[in-house]
């Protein structure tokens, strides 16, 4: 269930440090995305390189009002593979979250971050997609925590209570 | 070919058919309602048919009239026009029609191009003005009010830059050709934008209209990317083998049409005429030299192959002789490389490199000549 297939492509990005002066296609593309994010930031989201490594980003998502995650600030870590636009980035929640599509390590499981990835997708779109699964969890296809998915389907109120409690505890 | 012939023939045959069984066809063409209406009105069917014939033939007659007038009737005008009609094949008319159709299209295309060019020049001019006003801002941006939107529209969704050699998918989305190809290789043959199947990811053809438009709208970006591509190519050439790289750089340096050479001239503000003739001379010399070397290097040209065969026919020593020659050539080339490197260093230290390069070329030429002479003596 957990996207193990992508691991080979992640490792190369983490092991080989790529400087910002790199003129590789992936570096250029990431730089361009950074510029666009600064010029036109998506609502309730922010993202940018963690340090001087262009392939390692930190992002924040503010919990959408009307959901059990409202008011919470969720930090995410984004790691780009070296062949980035052609391989999906790896998105991990650094803030603990009670969600059926986020495993205990914080790894986000979404179709577009796995087989449905398209090189035309950008980090902005990925962040918007993450925000959308906070509003509408996907308990069927990408449920990496079956217990939460079951609870969500069986007793949504209880699920929302727990999620809200986690949000208060970890994301504020 | 066969298809073309068929296409050529088919309209004629159709027309002949029409001419032969005109009456029947016409009746068949009439809708039953029309017929009944005619009957109701009490019209003569024959008269109707005649009228239809006249209607059918009017364009032909018009053209015939024109032609008659143009040719001021050297041939006696025959009274049986129907005979002539049957003799004359309608094919030339069809061709004329095609021409008539095509010429305005071409004209409009030209007009469009002209417009585009003028727009492009406007853009450039505007860009220059802008840069003069505030040199910090990159030119050609925000010259046209919609240039940012155009940039967005014309940028590749994969590399997020202006499409370079755009290729359009069957579903109508355009990407850089290279981007689309690598996307097809790495992510499967689906459109990155709409996930529709791309029938064949390998046949990436450049959308020429789009490409030309992009080149006109964003000349600077495209030039920069072209230059980068050339640089990459050169690096690859250097990686391949030192000899080929040497020749590649030699050709690049010495041929006047290459952008670098002309750039060098303009940068130094040398009197262009003299330097250009020098460069021309250099280029010619280099080409001649390379040809000679190519001819002498074993197994490259037919001439040398013939030469080889002759040598082999003469005796067993010939192969060793050729090996010697090859060795000598290799040594010489290495020497050239060294001298060339020396000249490059001089370039970097801002010595007049053109004179040095010319001297090098001269020496190379003389050595090549010597080699050839010695080969002949042997």
Short mmCIF file of C-alpha atoms in Angstrom, two decimals:
data_model
loop_
_atom_site.label_atom_id
_atom_site.label_comp_id
_atom_site.label_asym_id
_atom_site.label_seq_id
_atom_site.Cartn_x
_atom_site.Cartn_y
_atom_site.Cartn_z
CA UNK A 1 0.00 0.00 0.00
CA UNK A 2 2.72 2.44 0.90
CA UNK A 3 4.40 3.70 -2.22
CA UNK A 4 7.45 1.50 -2.03
CA UNK A 5 7.99 1.66 -5.77
CA UNK A 6 9.22 5.18 -5.64
CA UNK A 7 11.92 4.56 -3.09
CA UNK A 8 14.67 3.99 -5.62
CA UNK A 9 14.11 7.41 -7.14
CA UNK A 10 13.99 9.16 -3.78
CA UNK A 11 17.27 7.76 -2.60
CA UNK A 12 19.22 9.34 -5.42
CA UNK A 13 17.91 12.77 -4.55
CA UNK A 14 18.75 12.45 -0.90
CA UNK A 15 22.16 10.88 -1.31
CA UNK A 16 23.54 13.18 -3.99
CA UNK A 17 23.55 16.79 -2.96
CA UNK A 18 22.75 19.03 -5.88
CA UNK A 19 23.91 22.64 -5.67
CA UNK A 20 21.64 25.54 -6.52
CA UNK A 21 23.92 26.59 -9.36
CA UNK A 22 23.13 23.37 -11.18
CA UNK A 23 21.85 23.91 -14.68
CA UNK A 24 20.14 20.54 -14.89
CA UNK A 25 16.63 20.39 -16.26
CA UNK A 26 15.18 19.42 -12.88
CA UNK A 27 17.02 22.23 -11.10
CA UNK A 28 15.78 24.77 -13.62
CA UNK A 29 12.26 23.53 -13.31
CA UNK A 30 12.34 23.65 -9.50
CA UNK A 31 13.78 27.16 -9.57
CA UNK A 32 11.02 28.23 -11.90
CA UNK A 33 8.42 26.73 -9.60
CA UNK A 34 9.96 28.59 -6.69
CA UNK A 35 9.69 31.88 -8.55
CA UNK A 36 6.10 31.19 -9.48
CA UNK A 37 5.23 30.22 -5.92
CA UNK A 38 6.67 33.51 -4.68
CA UNK A 39 4.86 35.51 -7.33
CA UNK A 40 1.51 33.81 -6.96
CA UNK A 41 1.29 31.85 -3.69
CA UNK A 42 -1.59 29.40 -3.37
CA UNK A 43 -4.17 30.14 -0.64
CA UNK A 44 -3.36 28.91 2.87
CA UNK A 45 -0.15 27.25 1.66
CA UNK A 46 3.50 28.15 1.49
CA UNK A 47 6.56 26.32 0.27
CA UNK A 48 10.24 26.92 -0.30
CA UNK A 49 13.65 25.30 -0.09
CA UNK A 50 14.68 24.22 3.39
CA UNK A 51 18.30 25.26 3.07
CA UNK A 52 20.49 25.80 0.06
CA UNK A 53 19.47 22.46 -1.40
CA UNK A 54 16.97 23.14 -4.10
CA UNK A 55 15.69 19.56 -3.99
CA UNK A 56 14.62 19.65 -0.37
CA UNK A 57 11.68 21.88 0.47
CA UNK A 58 9.55 22.71 3.45
CA UNK A 59 5.90 23.54 3.03
CA UNK A 60 3.07 24.56 5.31
CA UNK A 61 -0.63 24.00 4.98
CA UNK A 62 -3.18 25.75 7.16
CA UNK A 63 -6.10 23.52 8.05
CA UNK A 64 -9.21 24.42 6.10
CA UNK A 65 -12.00 25.94 8.18
CA UNK A 66 -14.98 23.63 8.52
CA UNK A 67 -12.81 20.53 8.82
CA UNK A 68 -11.45 18.89 11.96
CA UNK A 69 -8.04 20.22 10.89
CA UNK A 70 -9.08 23.90 11.03
CA UNK A 71 -6.71 26.21 12.77
CA UNK A 72 -3.84 23.77 12.57
CA UNK A 73 -0.58 24.56 10.85
CA UNK A 74 0.83 21.48 9.22
CA UNK A 75 4.43 21.31 8.16
CA UNK A 76 5.39 19.14 5.24
CA UNK A 77 8.67 18.07 3.78
CA UNK A 78 8.97 17.82 0.02
CA UNK A 79 11.84 15.98 -1.61
CA UNK A 80 12.34 16.15 -5.33
CA UNK A 81 13.87 13.24 -7.22
CA UNK A 82 16.78 14.06 -9.52
CA UNK A 83 14.60 13.42 -12.57
CA UNK A 84 11.91 15.57 -11.01
CA UNK A 85 9.31 16.58 -13.43
CA UNK A 86 9.15 13.05 -14.71
CA UNK A 87 8.99 11.47 -11.27
CA UNK A 88 6.69 12.64 -8.47
CA UNK A 89 8.05 14.46 -5.43
CA UNK A 90 7.86 12.78 -2.05
CA UNK A 91 5.58 14.60 0.36
CA UNK A 92 5.77 13.85 4.08
CA UNK A 93 3.82 15.44 6.94
CA UNK A 94 6.22 16.60 9.59
CA UNK A 95 3.34 17.53 11.85
CA UNK A 96 1.38 14.56 13.18
CA UNK A 97 -2.05 14.30 11.64
CA UNK A 98 -4.98 11.94 12.08
CA UNK A 99 -5.80 11.08 8.51
CA UNK A 100 -6.44 7.82 6.71
CA UNK A 101 -4.21 8.79 3.76
CA UNK A 102 -1.21 9.74 5.88
CA UNK A 103 0.74 6.90 7.42
CA UNK A 104 2.46 6.91 10.81
CA UNK A 105 5.67 8.21 9.19
CA UNK A 106 3.74 11.10 7.73
CA UNK A 107 4.02 9.90 4.15
CA UNK A 108 1.13 11.15 2.06
CA UNK A 109 -0.54 8.55 -0.15
CA UNK A 110 -2.19 10.06 -3.16
CA UNK A 111 -2.75 8.88 -6.68
CA UNK A 112 -1.02 11.86 -8.21
CA UNK A 113 2.05 11.23 -6.07
CA UNK A 114 2.29 7.69 -7.38
CA UNK A 115 1.11 6.20 -10.66
CA UNK A 116 -1.09 9.12 -11.63
CA UNK A 117 1.78 11.58 -11.51
CA UNK A 118 2.13 13.79 -14.51
CA UNK A 119 5.12 15.98 -15.34
CA UNK A 120 2.69 18.83 -15.92
CA UNK A 121 1.84 18.89 -12.19
CA UNK A 122 3.59 21.42 -9.98
CA UNK A 123 4.15 21.74 -6.26
CA UNK A 124 1.34 24.28 -6.12
CA UNK A 125 -1.04 21.71 -7.52
CA UNK A 126 0.29 19.02 -5.20
CA UNK A 127 -0.27 21.27 -2.17
CA UNK A 128 -3.78 22.03 -3.33
CA UNK A 129 -4.39 18.31 -3.71
CA UNK A 130 -3.10 17.69 -0.17
CA UNK A 131 -5.42 20.40 1.07
CA UNK A 132 -8.31 18.77 -0.73
CA UNK A 133 -7.70 15.38 0.90
CA UNK A 134 -7.79 17.14 4.28
CA UNK A 135 -11.32 18.19 3.37
CA UNK A 136 -12.28 14.95 1.65
CA UNK A 137 -10.24 11.96 2.79
CA UNK A 138 -10.05 9.02 0.41
CA UNK A 139 -10.81 5.95 2.55
CA UNK A 140 -11.09 3.60 -0.41
CA UNK A 141 -8.10 3.81 -2.75
CA UNK A 142 -5.23 5.33 -0.84
CA UNK A 143 -6.08 4.47 2.77
CA UNK A 144 -2.75 3.67 4.38
CA UNK A 145 -4.21 3.54 7.88
CA UNK A 146 -7.14 1.10 7.60
CA UNK A 147 -8.34 1.80 11.15
CA UNK A 148 -8.87 5.49 10.47
CA UNK A 149 -10.51 4.70 7.15
CA UNK A 150 -12.92 2.28 8.83
CA UNK A 151 -13.78 4.79 11.51
CA UNK A 152 -14.26 7.51 8.91
CA UNK A 153 -16.73 5.31 7.03
CA UNK A 154 -18.50 3.95 10.07
CA UNK A 155 -18.58 6.89 12.46
CA UNK A 156 -17.51 10.14 10.86
CA UNK A 157 -18.33 12.21 13.95
CA UNK A 158 -15.99 10.20 16.14
CA UNK A 159 -13.30 10.32 13.44
CA UNK A 160 -13.66 14.10 13.24
CA UNK A 161 -13.44 14.41 17.01
CA UNK A 162 -10.21 12.48 17.14
CA UNK A 163 -8.80 14.42 14.19
CA UNK A 164 -9.69 17.72 15.84
CA UNK A 165 -8.09 16.57 19.07
CA UNK A 166 -4.90 15.63 17.23
CA UNK A 167 -4.93 18.98 15.47
CA UNK A 168 -5.14 20.80 18.79
CA UNK A 169 -2.48 18.61 20.30
CA UNK A 170 0.12 18.61 17.47
CA UNK A 171 -0.64 21.38 15.02
CA UNK A 172 -1.14 24.42 17.21
CA UNK B 1 1.65 7.46 -57.27
CA UNK B 2 -1.29 5.28 -58.19
CA UNK B 3 -3.46 7.13 -55.77
CA UNK B 4 -2.48 10.44 -57.27
CA UNK B 5 -3.34 9.24 -60.73
CA UNK B 6 -6.67 8.04 -59.55
CA UNK B 7 -7.33 11.35 -57.92
CA UNK B 8 -6.38 13.12 -61.09
CA UNK B 9 -8.53 10.93 -63.22
CA UNK B 10 -11.56 10.72 -61.03
CA UNK B 11 -12.89 14.25 -61.45
CA UNK B 12 -12.51 14.02 -65.20
CA UNK B 13 -14.37 10.76 -65.33
CA UNK B 14 -17.06 12.16 -63.18
CA UNK B 15 -17.47 15.13 -65.43
CA UNK B 16 -17.47 12.93 -68.52
CA UNK B 17 -20.15 10.84 -66.93
CA UNK B 18 -22.11 13.96 -66.26
CA UNK B 19 -21.66 15.11 -69.84
CA UNK B 20 -22.63 11.73 -71.28
CA UNK B 21 -25.71 11.02 -69.27
CA UNK B 22 -26.49 14.54 -68.40
CA UNK B 23 -30.21 14.24 -68.79
CA UNK B 24 -30.52 11.12 -66.66
CA UNK B 25 -28.28 12.48 -63.95
CA UNK B 26 -30.17 15.70 -63.83
CA UNK B 27 -33.45 13.93 -63.43
CA UNK B 28 -31.91 11.79 -60.76
CA UNK B 29 -30.62 14.87 -59.02
CA UNK B 30 -34.02 16.45 -58.82
CA UNK B 31 -35.89 15.63 -55.73
CA UNK B 32 -39.28 13.98 -56.28
CA UNK B 33 -40.97 16.97 -54.71
CA UNK B 34 -39.41 19.28 -57.23
CA UNK B 35 -40.62 17.07 -60.03
CA UNK B 36 -44.12 17.05 -58.69
CA UNK B 37 -43.97 20.82 -58.29
CA UNK B 38 -42.88 21.12 -61.90
CA UNK B 39 -45.70 18.84 -62.97
CA UNK B 40 -48.12 20.87 -60.90
CA UNK B 41 -46.94 24.05 -62.53
CA UNK B 42 -47.37 22.33 -65.88
CA UNK B 43 -43.81 23.00 -67.00
CA UNK B 44 -42.26 21.08 -69.79
CA UNK B 45 -39.75 18.64 -68.42
CA UNK B 46 -37.47 19.00 -71.43
CA UNK B 47 -37.37 22.72 -71.06
CA UNK B 48 -36.45 22.25 -67.41
CA UNK B 49 -33.69 19.90 -68.38
CA UNK B 50 -32.33 22.36 -70.89
CA UNK B 51 -32.44 25.07 -68.31
CA UNK B 52 -30.57 22.88 -65.87
CA UNK B 53 -27.94 22.21 -68.52
CA UNK B 54 -27.49 25.90 -69.06
CA UNK B 55 -27.13 26.43 -65.36
CA UNK B 56 -24.66 23.59 -65.14
CA UNK B 57 -22.51 24.96 -67.92
CA UNK B 58 -22.51 28.62 -67.16
CA UNK B 59 -19.14 28.76 -65.41
CA UNK B 60 -17.51 26.78 -68.23
CA UNK B 61 -19.03 29.04 -70.81
CA UNK B 62 -17.83 32.09 -68.99
CA UNK B 63 -14.30 30.85 -68.94
CA UNK B 64 -14.57 29.88 -72.59
CA UNK B 65 -15.77 33.31 -73.50
CA UNK B 66 -12.91 34.85 -71.64
CA UNK B 67 -10.42 32.61 -73.31
CA UNK B 68 -11.88 33.35 -76.66
CA UNK B 69 -11.54 37.02 -76.10
CA UNK B 70 -8.07 36.73 -74.77
CA UNK B 71 -6.88 34.65 -77.67
CA UNK B 72 -8.69 37.03 -80.04
CA UNK B 73 -10.13 34.03 -81.93
CA UNK B 74 -7.43 32.97 -84.34
CA UNK B 75 -9.27 29.73 -84.86
CA UNK B 76 -12.57 30.11 -86.61
CA UNK B 77 -15.41 30.12 -84.10
CA UNK B 78 -17.32 26.89 -84.47
CA UNK B 79 -21.02 26.87 -84.00
CA UNK B 80 -21.10 23.46 -82.35
CA UNK B 81 -20.06 24.40 -78.88
CA UNK B 82 -21.21 21.08 -77.46
CA UNK B 83 -18.65 19.19 -79.54
CA UNK B 84 -15.88 21.34 -78.18
CA UNK B 85 -17.18 20.86 -74.70
CA UNK B 86 -16.92 17.13 -75.07
CA UNK B 87 -13.44 17.38 -76.59
CA UNK B 88 -12.11 19.71 -73.97
CA UNK B 89 -11.12 18.01 -70.79
CA UNK B 90 -12.16 19.80 -67.67
CA UNK B 91 -8.86 18.94 -66.00
CA UNK B 92 -7.06 22.20 -66.73
CA UNK B 93 -10.02 24.05 -65.32
CA UNK B 94 -9.74 22.05 -62.16
CA UNK B 95 -6.05 22.84 -61.94
CA UNK B 96 -6.79 26.47 -62.46
CA UNK B 97 -9.31 26.28 -59.68
CA UNK B 98 -6.72 24.77 -57.40
CA UNK B 99 -4.30 27.52 -58.24
CA UNK B 100 -6.89 30.12 -57.62
CA UNK B 101 -7.60 28.57 -54.30
CA UNK B 102 -4.00 28.29 -53.34
CA UNK B 103 -2.67 31.65 -54.36
CA UNK B 104 -4.82 33.69 -52.03
CA UNK B 105 -3.92 31.31 -49.22
CA UNK B 106 -0.26 31.85 -49.89
CA UNK B 107 -0.80 35.55 -50.06
CA UNK B 108 -2.64 35.58 -46.79
CA UNK B 109 0.11 33.49 -45.25
CA UNK B 110 2.67 35.97 -46.46
CA UNK B 111 0.65 38.82 -45.13
CA UNK B 112 0.35 37.09 -41.80
CA UNK B 113 4.05 36.48 -41.71
CA UNK B 114 4.74 40.04 -42.59
CA UNK B 115 2.45 41.16 -39.85
CA UNK B 116 4.10 38.84 -37.42
CA UNK B 117 7.51 40.07 -38.38
CA UNK B 118 6.45 43.62 -37.96
CA UNK B 119 4.97 42.74 -34.60
CA UNK B 120 8.15 41.00 -33.63
CA UNK B 121 10.21 43.98 -34.62
CA UNK B 122 7.84 46.17 -32.67
CA UNK B 123 8.30 43.93 -29.69
CA UNK B 124 12.03 44.16 -30.05
CA UNK B 125 11.95 47.88 -30.43
CA UNK B 126 9.71 48.22 -27.46
CA UNK B 127 11.99 45.93 -25.53
CA UNK B 128 14.97 48.07 -26.39
CA UNK B 129 13.17 51.15 -25.25
CA UNK B 130 12.25 49.46 -22.06
CA UNK B 131 15.78 48.36 -21.40
CA UNK B 132 16.95 51.88 -22.03
CA UNK B 133 14.47 53.16 -19.50
CA UNK B 134 15.19 50.63 -16.79
CA UNK B 135 17.96 48.22 -17.63
CA UNK B 136 17.19 46.00 -14.64
CA UNK B 137 14.00 44.63 -16.16
CA UNK B 138 14.39 41.93 -18.77
CA UNK B 139 13.35 43.21 -22.15
CA UNK B 140 10.43 41.98 -24.26
CA UNK B 141 8.44 41.40 -21.09
CA UNK B 142 5.35 43.52 -20.52
CA UNK B 143 5.89 45.25 -23.84
CA UNK B 144 2.65 43.95 -25.17
CA UNK B 145 -0.03 44.16 -22.52
CA UNK B 146 -0.76 40.48 -22.94
CA UNK B 147 2.84 39.32 -23.13
CA UNK B 148 2.70 37.69 -19.71
CA UNK B 149 -0.39 35.75 -20.66
CA UNK B 150 1.25 34.82 -23.95
CA UNK B 151 4.29 33.63 -22.07
CA UNK B 152 2.07 31.53 -19.84
CA UNK B 153 0.20 30.13 -22.81
CA UNK B 154 3.31 29.39 -24.83
CA UNK B 155 5.31 27.85 -22.02
CA UNK B 156 5.83 24.12 -21.74
CA UNK B 157 4.04 22.52 -18.80
CA UNK B 158 6.96 20.19 -18.25
CA UNK B 159 9.95 22.54 -18.09
CA UNK B 160 7.80 25.65 -17.40
CA UNK B 161 9.83 27.62 -19.92
CA UNK B 162 8.87 28.93 -23.32
CA UNK B 163 8.28 25.94 -25.57
CA UNK B 164 11.43 25.11 -27.45
CA UNK B 165 10.63 23.34 -30.71
CA UNK B 166 7.05 22.74 -29.60
CA UNK B 167 5.44 19.45 -30.44
CA UNK B 168 1.69 19.11 -30.31
CA UNK B 169 -0.04 15.96 -29.13
CA UNK B 170 -3.10 14.54 -30.91
CA UNK B 171 -5.17 15.90 -28.03
CA UNK B 172 -3.92 19.40 -28.83
CA UNK B 173 -1.44 20.10 -26.04
CA UNK B 174 1.98 21.45 -26.88
CA UNK B 175 5.25 20.81 -25.11
CA UNK B 176 8.91 21.14 -25.94
CA UNK B 177 9.81 18.30 -28.23
CA UNK B 178 12.51 17.08 -25.87
CA UNK B 179 10.25 17.37 -22.84
CA UNK B 180 7.47 15.45 -24.52
CA UNK B 181 9.85 12.76 -25.64
CA UNK B 182 11.34 12.25 -22.20
CA UNK B 183 7.86 12.34 -20.67
CA UNK B 184 6.80 9.60 -23.07
CA UNK B 185 9.92 7.62 -22.19
CA UNK B 186 9.69 7.97 -18.44
CA UNK B 187 6.01 8.43 -17.66
CA UNK B 188 4.31 6.39 -20.34
CA UNK B 189 2.69 7.49 -23.53
CA UNK B 190 0.00 9.69 -22.09
CA UNK B 191 -0.46 13.39 -22.50
CA UNK B 192 0.98 15.08 -19.39
CA UNK B 193 -1.89 17.54 -19.39
CA UNK B 194 -4.99 15.45 -20.04
CA UNK B 195 -3.67 11.88 -19.74
CA UNK B 196 -5.02 10.92 -23.13
CA UNK B 197 -3.05 8.27 -24.93
CA UNK B 198 -0.48 9.67 -27.30
CA UNK B 199 -0.66 7.33 -30.26
CA UNK B 200 3.07 7.25 -30.86
CA UNK B 201 5.41 9.09 -28.57
CA UNK B 202 8.31 8.69 -30.96
CA UNK B 203 6.88 10.68 -33.82
CA UNK B 204 7.37 14.06 -32.21
CA UNK B 205 7.06 16.57 -35.00
CA UNK B 206 7.61 20.26 -34.41
CA UNK B 207 4.52 22.43 -34.74
CA UNK B 208 6.10 24.87 -37.15
CA UNK B 209 3.50 27.60 -36.91
CA UNK B 210 3.72 27.62 -33.14
CA UNK B 211 7.49 27.42 -33.23
CA UNK B 212 7.77 30.35 -35.62
CA UNK B 213 5.35 32.37 -33.54
CA UNK B 214 7.34 31.68 -30.40
CA UNK B 215 10.56 32.60 -32.14
CA UNK B 216 9.02 35.89 -33.22
CA UNK B 217 7.54 36.69 -29.84
CA UNK B 218 10.43 35.68 -27.61
CA UNK B 219 13.56 35.98 -29.71
CA UNK B 220 15.88 36.53 -26.77
CA UNK B 221 14.83 33.50 -24.77
CA UNK B 222 15.04 31.29 -27.81
CA UNK B 223 18.46 32.64 -28.73
CA UNK B 224 19.70 32.01 -25.22
CA UNK B 225 18.43 28.46 -25.29
CA UNK B 226 19.91 27.88 -28.72
CA UNK B 227 23.26 29.12 -27.49
CA UNK B 228 23.00 26.81 -24.49
CA UNK B 229 22.20 23.94 -26.81
CA UNK B 230 25.24 24.69 -28.94
CA UNK B 231 27.39 24.84 -25.84
CA UNK B 232 26.07 21.49 -24.68
CA UNK B 233 26.67 20.04 -28.09
CA UNK B 234 30.23 21.28 -28.05
CA UNK B 235 30.83 19.78 -24.64
CA UNK B 236 29.46 16.49 -25.87
CA UNK B 237 31.74 16.69 -28.87
CA UNK B 238 34.69 17.24 -26.58
CA UNK B 239 33.64 14.27 -24.52
CA UNK B 240 33.48 12.07 -27.60
CA UNK B 241 37.09 12.27 -28.69
CA UNK B 242 39.74 14.94 -28.66
CA UNK B 243 40.29 14.76 -32.40
CA UNK B 244 36.67 15.24 -33.38
CA UNK B 245 36.35 17.99 -30.82
CA UNK B 246 39.38 19.64 -32.29
CA UNK B 247 37.83 19.58 -35.72
CA UNK B 248 34.50 20.71 -34.39
CA UNK B 249 36.05 23.68 -32.65
CA UNK B 250 38.23 24.38 -35.65
CA UNK B 251 35.23 24.45 -37.90
CA UNK B 252 33.28 26.55 -35.46
CA UNK B 253 36.06 29.05 -35.09
CA UNK B 254 36.97 29.38 -38.69
CA UNK B 255 33.64 29.30 -40.52
CA UNK B 256 32.25 32.80 -40.80
CA UNK B 257 28.55 31.90 -40.67
CA UNK B 258 28.88 30.49 -37.17
CA UNK B 259 27.53 32.90 -34.60
CA UNK B 260 30.61 32.80 -32.47
CA UNK B 261 32.99 34.00 -35.13
CA UNK B 262 30.85 36.96 -36.04
CA UNK B 263 30.30 37.64 -32.36
CA UNK B 264 34.00 37.74 -31.81
CA UNK B 265 34.41 40.22 -34.61
CA UNK B 266 31.78 42.53 -33.31
CA UNK B 267 33.05 42.26 -29.77
CA UNK B 268 36.50 43.37 -30.67
CA UNK B 269 35.31 46.10 -33.01
CA UNK B 270 37.96 45.17 -35.53
CA UNK B 271 37.61 46.61 -39.00
CA UNK B 272 35.13 44.04 -40.12
CA UNK B 273 35.99 43.79 -43.78
CA UNK B 274 39.61 42.78 -43.33
CA UNK B 275 38.94 40.38 -40.52
CA UNK B 276 36.08 38.79 -42.40
CA UNK B 277 38.23 38.14 -45.42
CA UNK B 278 40.82 36.72 -43.10
CA UNK B 279 38.24 34.51 -41.53
CA UNK B 280 37.04 33.43 -44.94
CA UNK B 281 40.57 32.55 -45.91
CA UNK B 282 41.00 30.66 -42.69
CA UNK B 283 37.81 28.76 -43.25
CA UNK B 284 38.75 27.82 -46.78
CA UNK B 285 42.19 26.78 -45.63
CA UNK B 286 40.77 24.70 -42.81
CA UNK B 287 38.33 22.98 -45.11
CA UNK B 288 41.00 22.20 -47.66
CA UNK B 289 43.25 20.94 -44.95
CA UNK B 290 40.63 18.69 -43.51
CA UNK B 291 39.80 17.30 -46.91
CA UNK B 292 43.43 16.49 -47.46
CA UNK B 293 43.74 14.86 -44.09
CA UNK B 294 40.56 12.94 -44.68
CA UNK B 295 41.89 11.73 -47.97
CA UNK B 296 45.09 10.59 -46.40
CA UNK B 297 43.61 8.91 -43.37
CA UNK B 298 43.11 5.26 -44.29
CA UNK B 299 39.68 4.04 -45.20
CA UNK B 300 37.75 7.27 -45.09
CA UNK B 301 37.20 8.14 -48.72
CA UNK B 302 36.94 6.10 -51.86
CA UNK B 303 40.09 7.63 -53.15
CA UNK B 304 42.08 6.48 -50.21
CA UNK B 305 40.45 3.08 -50.46
CA UNK B 306 41.56 2.81 -54.05
CA UNK B 307 44.96 3.97 -52.96
CA UNK B 308 45.01 1.30 -50.28
CA UNK B 309 44.07 -1.38 -52.76
CA UNK B 310 46.83 -0.27 -55.08
CA UNK B 311 49.33 -0.32 -52.29
CA UNK B 312 48.24 -3.77 -51.22
CA UNK B 313 48.56 -4.96 -54.79
CA UNK B 314 52.11 -3.72 -54.88
CA UNK B 315 53.35 -5.76 -51.97
CA UNK B 316 53.25 -6.67 -48.33
CA UNK B 317 55.29 -3.69 -47.19
CA UNK B 318 52.49 -1.32 -48.03
CA UNK B 319 50.46 -2.01 -44.91
CA UNK B 320 53.35 -1.16 -42.65
CA UNK B 321 53.96 1.92 -44.71
CA UNK B 322 50.40 2.95 -44.20
CA UNK B 323 50.65 2.27 -40.52
CA UNK B 324 53.64 4.54 -40.45
CA UNK B 325 51.70 7.19 -42.28
CA UNK B 326 48.81 6.82 -39.87
CA UNK B 327 51.17 7.10 -36.92
CA UNK B 328 52.75 10.17 -38.40
CA UNK B 329 49.33 11.65 -38.96
CA UNK B 330 48.28 10.93 -35.41
CA UNK B 331 51.44 12.50 -34.06
CA UNK B 332 50.89 15.48 -36.24
CA UNK B 333 47.35 15.85 -35.06
CA UNK B 334 48.48 15.73 -31.47
CA UNK B 335 50.94 18.44 -32.29
CA UNK B 336 48.15 20.45 -33.84
CA UNK B 337 46.10 19.95 -30.75
CA UNK B 338 48.92 21.25 -28.61
CA UNK B 339 49.47 24.26 -30.79
CA UNK B 340 45.77 24.85 -30.84
CA UNK B 341 45.57 24.68 -27.08
CA UNK B 342 48.40 27.15 -26.95
CA UNK B 343 46.49 29.49 -29.17
CA UNK B 344 43.43 29.10 -26.99
CA UNK B 345 45.43 30.10 -23.96
CA UNK B 346 46.61 33.10 -25.88
CA UNK B 347 43.02 33.94 -26.63
CA UNK B 348 42.26 33.91 -22.98
CA UNK B 349 45.20 36.24 -22.34
CA UNK B 350 43.81 38.60 -25.00
CA UNK B 351 46.55 38.29 -27.61
CA UNK B 352 45.50 38.67 -31.24
CA UNK B 353 44.32 35.13 -31.76
CA UNK B 354 43.35 35.43 -35.39
CA UNK B 355 46.96 35.86 -36.49
CA UNK B 356 48.02 32.97 -34.30
CA UNK B 357 45.28 30.76 -35.60
CA UNK B 358 46.21 31.65 -39.15
CA UNK B 359 49.82 30.82 -38.49
CA UNK B 360 48.76 27.50 -37.05
CA UNK B 361 46.62 26.75 -40.04
CA UNK B 362 49.44 27.67 -42.38
CA UNK B 363 51.82 25.35 -40.62
CA UNK B 364 49.23 22.61 -40.64
CA UNK B 365 48.70 23.08 -44.34
CA UNK B 366 52.38 22.95 -45.11
CA UNK B 367 52.79 19.84 -43.01
CA UNK B 368 49.90 18.17 -44.73
CA UNK B 369 51.40 19.04 -48.09
CA UNK B 370 54.76 17.63 -47.01
CA UNK B 371 53.08 14.46 -45.86
CA UNK B 372 51.33 14.08 -49.16
CA UNK B 373 54.52 14.67 -51.10
CA UNK B 374 56.42 12.14 -49.02
CA UNK B 375 53.57 9.68 -49.51
CA UNK B 376 53.80 10.12 -53.23
CA UNK B 377 57.56 9.66 -53.20
CA UNK B 378 57.11 6.43 -51.35
#
